[in-house]
Amino acid sequence: MKKLISSRIHHYYWDEDLCCTLTALKILAELYPPAPHPQILDAAFGLNAGRCGSQCGLVEGTLLFLGTYSKENGWSPEDTRQLCRDFCQDFQARLGSLICTELRPQGFSPDNPPHLCEKLSCQALTLAHNFIARNFPSQS
């Protein structure tokens, strides 16, 4: 699974030049169909367009996915809220932060090469996949 996730991240970053939020959302939807509604993708683009370094886009993309996927699987709003909290706690415990500027290897600078977070993205989306598989075992 890590190899598949790594390959898809590389494609979305280098071939399509997508942001981390959209990349996370699209990969999770590939692993756990169906594809998100186009308006969700538009909203995901808006989350990351400012690139101000607040909440990590890998977290944002996963939370967007969890919100729609849990609803589709009949989860209550309360259960979905807890699911998203649990994911954030898991992400923070394993990767050290939910904040982009704390996770990004070199912060933000015009001199940075593109897609600095590719390795982190592989770790984060593997974590997200494993989290989803644990919480939706019949869908894995």
Tab-separated table of C-alpha atoms in Angstrom:
chain	number	residue	atom	x	y	z
A	1	MET	CA	0.000	0.000	0.000
A	2	LYS	CA	2.873	2.389	0.800
A	3	LYS	CA	4.218	1.950	-2.721
A	4	LEU	CA	0.822	2.704	-4.272
A	5	ILE	CA	0.340	5.776	-2.079
A	6	SER	CA	3.852	7.006	-2.864
A	7	SER	CA	3.283	6.552	-6.594
A	8	ARG	CA	-0.049	8.427	-6.526
A	9	ILE	CA	1.434	11.281	-4.474
A	10	HIS	CA	4.280	11.628	-6.939
A	11	HIS	CA	1.823	11.702	-9.841
A	12	TYR	CA	-0.433	14.317	-8.269
A	13	TYR	CA	2.456	16.532	-7.163
A	14	TRP	CA	4.713	16.351	-10.200
A	15	ASP	CA	2.380	15.561	-13.120
A	16	GLU	CA	-0.688	17.535	-12.035
A	17	ASP	CA	0.984	20.027	-9.663
A	18	LEU	CA	-1.796	19.596	-7.097
A	19	CYS	CA	-1.620	20.904	-3.561
A	20	CYS	CA	-1.402	18.546	-0.603
A	21	THR	CA	-5.077	19.010	0.356
A	22	LEU	CA	-6.336	17.928	-3.059
A	23	THR	CA	-3.757	15.165	-3.281
A	24	ALA	CA	-4.861	13.695	0.049
A	25	LEU	CA	-8.532	13.907	-0.838
A	26	LYS	CA	-8.096	12.352	-4.285
A	27	ILE	CA	-5.902	9.479	-3.094
A	28	LEU	CA	-8.248	8.582	-0.243
A	29	ALA	CA	-11.174	8.629	-2.684
A	30	GLU	CA	-9.235	6.278	-4.996
A	31	LEU	CA	-8.690	3.902	-2.086
A	32	TYR	CA	-12.238	4.285	-0.726
A	33	PRO	CA	-14.653	5.215	-3.542
A	34	PRO	CA	-16.704	7.008	-4.641
A	35	ALA	CA	-15.026	10.163	-5.879
A	36	PRO	CA	-15.954	13.326	-4.013
A	37	HIS	CA	-18.421	15.761	-5.506
A	38	PRO	CA	-16.650	18.370	-7.680
A	39	GLN	CA	-17.656	21.125	-5.229
A	40	ILE	CA	-15.662	19.351	-2.504
A	41	LEU	CA	-12.604	19.442	-4.766
A	42	ASP	CA	-13.186	23.156	-5.405
A	43	ALA	CA	-13.436	23.761	-1.662
A	44	ALA	CA	-10.265	21.741	-1.046
A	45	PHE	CA	-8.421	23.926	-3.533
A	46	GLY	CA	-9.624	26.993	-1.659
A	47	LEU	CA	-8.343	25.631	1.644
A	48	ASN	CA	-4.804	25.424	0.343
A	49	ALA	CA	-4.739	28.333	-2.100
A	50	GLY	CA	-3.558	30.847	0.489
A	51	ARG	CA	-0.562	28.753	1.505
A	52	CYS	CA	-0.303	30.595	4.787
A	53	GLY	CA	1.064	27.613	6.699
A	54	SER	CA	-1.806	27.093	9.130
A	55	GLN	CA	-3.415	23.630	9.398
A	56	CYS	CA	-1.593	21.046	7.282
A	57	GLY	CA	-3.349	20.335	3.988
A	58	LEU	CA	-2.794	16.619	4.499
A	59	VAL	CA	-4.946	16.892	7.615
A	60	GLU	CA	-7.507	19.085	5.837
A	61	GLY	CA	-7.854	16.686	2.911
A	62	THR	CA	-8.276	13.723	5.209
A	63	LEU	CA	-10.860	15.537	7.349
A	64	LEU	CA	-12.853	16.501	4.242
A	65	PHE	CA	-12.748	12.882	3.151
A	66	LEU	CA	-13.750	11.561	6.588
A	67	GLY	CA	-16.687	13.957	6.774
A	68	THR	CA	-18.177	12.837	3.481
A	69	TYR	CA	-17.210	9.173	3.770
A	70	SER	CA	-18.626	8.727	7.260
A	71	LYS	CA	-21.920	10.365	6.212
A	72	GLU	CA	-22.089	8.066	3.196
A	73	ASN	CA	-21.595	5.103	5.523
A	74	GLY	CA	-24.429	6.150	7.827
A	75	TRP	CA	-22.433	7.664	10.678
A	76	SER	CA	-24.088	10.252	12.912
A	77	PRO	CA	-22.701	13.806	13.119
A	78	GLU	CA	-21.535	13.098	16.679
A	79	ASP	CA	-19.672	9.958	15.616
A	80	THR	CA	-18.144	11.792	12.653
A	81	ARG	CA	-16.992	14.620	14.923
A	82	GLN	CA	-15.289	12.111	17.209
A	83	LEU	CA	-13.769	10.277	14.244
A	84	CYS	CA	-12.215	13.521	13.010
A	85	ARG	CA	-10.943	14.378	16.497
A	86	ASP	CA	-9.409	10.925	16.783
A	87	PHE	CA	-7.690	11.326	13.425
A	88	CYS	CA	-6.251	14.707	14.409
A	89	GLN	CA	-4.964	13.301	17.683
A	90	ASP	CA	-3.444	10.313	15.883
A	91	PHE	CA	-1.835	12.544	13.239
A	92	GLN	CA	-0.382	14.875	15.856
A	93	ALA	CA	0.903	12.029	18.018
A	94	ARG	CA	2.618	10.285	15.110
A	95	LEU	CA	3.828	13.217	13.014
A	96	GLY	CA	4.357	15.836	15.712
A	97	SER	CA	1.969	18.616	14.723
A	98	LEU	CA	-1.123	19.593	12.762
A	99	ILE	CA	0.457	22.881	11.660
A	100	CYS	CA	1.930	23.114	8.179
A	101	THR	CA	4.785	25.484	9.061
A	102	GLU	CA	5.877	23.106	11.835
A	103	LEU	CA	5.776	20.041	9.574
A	104	ARG	CA	7.161	21.495	6.348
A	105	PRO	CA	10.882	20.778	6.156
A	106	GLN	CA	11.988	24.316	5.216
A	107	GLY	CA	8.934	26.468	5.833
A	108	PHE	CA	7.829	28.648	2.917
A	109	SER	CA	10.266	30.543	0.762
A	110	PRO	CA	10.320	31.436	-2.935
A	111	ASP	CA	13.708	29.685	-3.080
A	112	ASN	CA	12.267	26.313	-1.975
A	113	PRO	CA	12.092	23.545	-4.531
A	114	PRO	CA	8.566	22.320	-5.274
A	115	HIS	CA	6.821	19.603	-3.332
A	116	LEU	CA	9.023	19.595	-0.236
A	117	CYS	CA	6.411	17.562	1.627
A	118	GLU	CA	6.422	14.505	-0.608
A	119	LYS	CA	8.018	12.237	2.026
A	120	LEU	CA	5.772	13.627	4.772
A	121	SER	CA	2.784	13.146	2.459
A	122	CYS	CA	3.612	9.447	2.108
A	123	GLN	CA	3.752	9.070	5.885
A	124	ALA	CA	0.552	11.087	6.416
A	125	LEU	CA	-1.506	9.291	3.773
A	126	THR	CA	-0.320	5.884	4.923
A	127	LEU	CA	-1.427	6.928	8.407
A	128	ALA	CA	-4.787	8.124	7.006
A	129	HIS	CA	-5.295	4.892	5.058
A	130	ASN	CA	-4.555	2.772	8.134
A	131	PHE	CA	-6.854	4.952	10.255
A	132	ILE	CA	-9.711	4.576	7.760
A	133	ALA	CA	-9.164	0.819	7.456
A	134	ARG	CA	-9.403	0.492	11.253
A	135	ASN	CA	-12.556	2.583	11.494
A	136	PHE	CA	-14.328	1.214	8.404
A	137	PRO	CA	-13.204	-2.444	8.413
A	138	SER	CA	-15.977	-3.639	6.104
A	139	GLN	CA	-14.884	-1.104	3.452
A	140	SER	CA	-11.187	-2.084	3.349
